[in-house]
PDB file of C-alpha atoms in Angstrom:
ATOM      1  CA  UNK A 498     -39.962   2.911 -20.522  1.00 77.00           C
ATOM      2  CA  UNK A 499     -38.928  -0.676 -21.020  1.00 93.00           C
ATOM      3  CA  UNK A 500     -36.738  -1.635 -23.925  1.00 97.00           C
ATOM      4  CA  UNK A 501     -37.536  -4.090 -26.704  1.00 98.00           C
ATOM      5  CA  UNK A 502     -35.540  -6.167 -29.153  1.00 98.00           C
ATOM      6  CA  UNK A 503     -36.457  -5.812 -32.810  1.00 98.00           C
ATOM      7  CA  UNK A 504     -36.378  -8.475 -35.501  1.00 96.00           C
ATOM      8  CA  UNK A 505     -32.970  -7.151 -36.554  1.00 97.00           C
ATOM      9  CA  UNK A 506     -31.558  -9.214 -33.655  1.00 97.00           C
ATOM     10  CA  UNK A 507     -28.860 -11.654 -34.811  1.00 97.00           C
ATOM     11  CA  UNK A 508     -29.022 -13.857 -31.678  1.00 96.00           C
ATOM     12  CA  UNK A 509     -25.416 -13.110 -30.808  1.00 96.00           C
ATOM     13  CA  UNK A 510     -26.023 -13.831 -27.094  1.00 94.00           C
ATOM     14  CA  UNK A 511     -24.186 -10.761 -25.770  1.00 97.00           C
ATOM     15  CA  UNK A 512     -27.172  -8.903 -24.292  1.00 98.00           C
ATOM     16  CA  UNK A 513     -28.642 -11.601 -22.057  1.00 98.00           C
ATOM     17  CA  UNK A 514     -25.773 -11.887 -19.541  1.00 98.00           C
ATOM     18  CA  UNK A 515     -25.460  -8.092 -19.323  1.00 98.00           C
ATOM     19  CA  UNK A 516     -28.984  -7.573 -17.959  1.00 98.00           C
ATOM     20  CA  UNK A 517     -28.852  -7.109 -14.171  1.00 97.00           C
ATOM     21  CA  UNK A 518     -32.591  -7.819 -13.866  1.00 97.00           C
ATOM     22  CA  UNK A 519     -32.553 -11.004 -15.942  1.00 97.00           C
ATOM     23  CA  UNK A 520     -35.193  -9.417 -18.189  1.00 98.00           C
ATOM     24  CA  UNK A 521     -33.676 -10.786 -21.414  1.00 98.00           C
ATOM     25  CA  UNK A 522     -34.286 -14.344 -22.543  1.00 98.00           C
ATOM     26  CA  UNK A 523     -34.213 -16.347 -25.769  1.00 97.00           C
ATOM     27  CA  UNK A 524     -37.506 -16.181 -27.627  1.00 96.00           C
ATOM     28  CA  UNK A 525     -38.779 -18.398 -30.426  1.00 94.00           C
ATOM     29  CA  UNK A 526     -36.752 -16.568 -33.073  1.00 94.00           C
ATOM     30  CA  UNK A 527     -34.921 -13.689 -31.358  1.00 96.00           C
ATOM     31  CA  UNK A 528     -34.131 -12.578 -27.834  1.00 98.00           C
ATOM     32  CA  UNK A 529     -36.966 -10.923 -25.908  1.00 98.00           C
ATOM     33  CA  UNK A 530     -37.151  -8.418 -23.063  1.00 98.00           C
ATOM     34  CA  UNK A 531     -39.709  -8.855 -20.285  1.00 97.00           C
ATOM     35  CA  UNK A 532     -41.127  -5.332 -19.771  1.00 97.00           C
ATOM     36  CA  UNK A 533     -42.070  -6.263 -16.212  1.00 96.00           C
ATOM     37  CA  UNK A 534     -38.391  -6.726 -15.358  1.00 97.00           C
ATOM     38  CA  UNK A 535     -36.749  -4.115 -17.597  1.00 97.00           C
ATOM     39  CA  UNK A 536     -35.720  -0.938 -15.791  1.00 97.00           C
ATOM     40  CA  UNK A 537     -33.362   0.274 -18.551  1.00 97.00           C
ATOM     41  CA  UNK A 538     -30.704  -0.501 -15.919  1.00 97.00           C
ATOM     42  CA  UNK A 539     -32.007   2.333 -13.695  1.00 96.00           C
ATOM     43  CA  UNK A 540     -30.687   1.613 -10.213  1.00 95.00           C
ATOM     44  CA  UNK A 541     -27.827  -0.482 -11.565  1.00 96.00           C
ATOM     45  CA  UNK A 542     -26.057   1.555 -14.264  1.00 97.00           C
ATOM     46  CA  UNK A 543     -26.221   4.958 -15.929  1.00 96.00           C
ATOM     47  CA  UNK A 544     -27.074   3.454 -19.319  1.00 97.00           C
ATOM     48  CA  UNK A 545     -28.847   0.280 -20.481  1.00 98.00           C
ATOM     49  CA  UNK A 546     -26.134  -2.353 -20.690  1.00 98.00           C
ATOM     50  CA  UNK A 547     -27.846  -4.386 -23.417  1.00 98.00           C
ATOM     51  CA  UNK A 548     -27.876  -1.326 -25.668  1.00 98.00           C
ATOM     52  CA  UNK A 549     -24.181  -0.734 -24.945  1.00 97.00           C
ATOM     53  CA  UNK A 550     -23.133  -4.221 -26.078  1.00 98.00           C
ATOM     54  CA  UNK A 551     -25.566  -4.814 -28.955  1.00 98.00           C
ATOM     55  CA  UNK A 552     -23.578  -4.973 -32.209  1.00 97.00           C
ATOM     56  CA  UNK A 553     -26.584  -4.271 -34.467  1.00 97.00           C
ATOM     57  CA  UNK A 554     -28.401  -1.556 -32.481  1.00 95.00           C
ATOM     58  CA  UNK A 555     -31.688  -3.464 -32.336  1.00 98.00           C
ATOM     59  CA  UNK A 556     -32.760  -2.475 -28.793  1.00 98.00           C
ATOM     60  CA  UNK A 557     -34.912   0.676 -28.828  1.00 98.00           C
ATOM     61  CA  UNK A 558     -37.360   1.926 -26.229  1.00 96.00           C
ATOM     62  CA  UNK A 559     -40.664   0.067 -26.293  1.00 96.00           C
ATOM     63  CA  UNK A 560     -43.465   2.545 -27.124  1.00 96.00           C
ATOM     64  CA  UNK A 561     -46.001   0.136 -25.606  1.00 95.00           C
ATOM     65  CA  UNK A 562     -44.354   0.374 -22.167  1.00 94.00           C
ATOM     66  CA  UNK A 563     -43.758   4.041 -21.433  1.00 93.00           C
ATOM     67  CA  UNK A 564     -42.374   4.720 -17.939  1.00 95.00           C
ATOM     68  CA  UNK A 565     -40.739   7.706 -16.261  1.00 94.00           C
ATOM     69  CA  UNK A 566     -37.365   7.530 -14.524  1.00 94.00           C
ATOM     70  CA  UNK A 567     -39.232   7.557 -11.192  1.00 96.00           C
ATOM     71  CA  UNK A 568     -41.409   4.623 -12.263  1.00 96.00           C
ATOM     72  CA  UNK A 569     -38.316   2.709 -13.409  1.00 96.00           C
ATOM     73  CA  UNK A 570     -36.676   3.350 -10.019  1.00 95.00           C
ATOM     74  CA  UNK A 571     -39.779   2.046  -8.224  1.00 96.00           C
ATOM     75  CA  UNK A 572     -39.708  -1.062 -10.424  1.00 96.00           C
ATOM     76  CA  UNK A 573     -35.990  -1.495  -9.629  1.00 96.00           C
ATOM     77  CA  UNK A 574     -36.690  -1.267  -5.899  1.00 96.00           C
ATOM     78  CA  UNK A 575     -39.541  -3.771  -6.165  1.00 96.00           C
ATOM     79  CA  UNK A 576     -37.391  -6.213  -8.141  1.00 94.00           C
ATOM     80  CA  UNK A 577     -34.346  -5.959  -5.870  1.00 93.00           C
ATOM     81  CA  UNK A 578     -35.975  -5.402  -2.492  1.00 90.00           C
ATOM     82  CA  UNK A 579     -33.986  -2.181  -1.997  1.00 81.00           C
TER      83      UNK A 579
END
């Protein structure tokens, strides 16, 4: 399942550089996560790095993009060529 950033985001800029897939980018009002690139850090780390650094806990799982761990690993392999 991809992650999403809620409107509680304070635009602190700490999540974007932590994303190994470059799935996080500035949106019109808050940061956004591209569900096509988000693997919840599967393949890179044990836990989603954006969630680890977020000071306001505004990065939950996106219910509109449900994926299994296996699907996230396939996405990781497609994104990285591994």
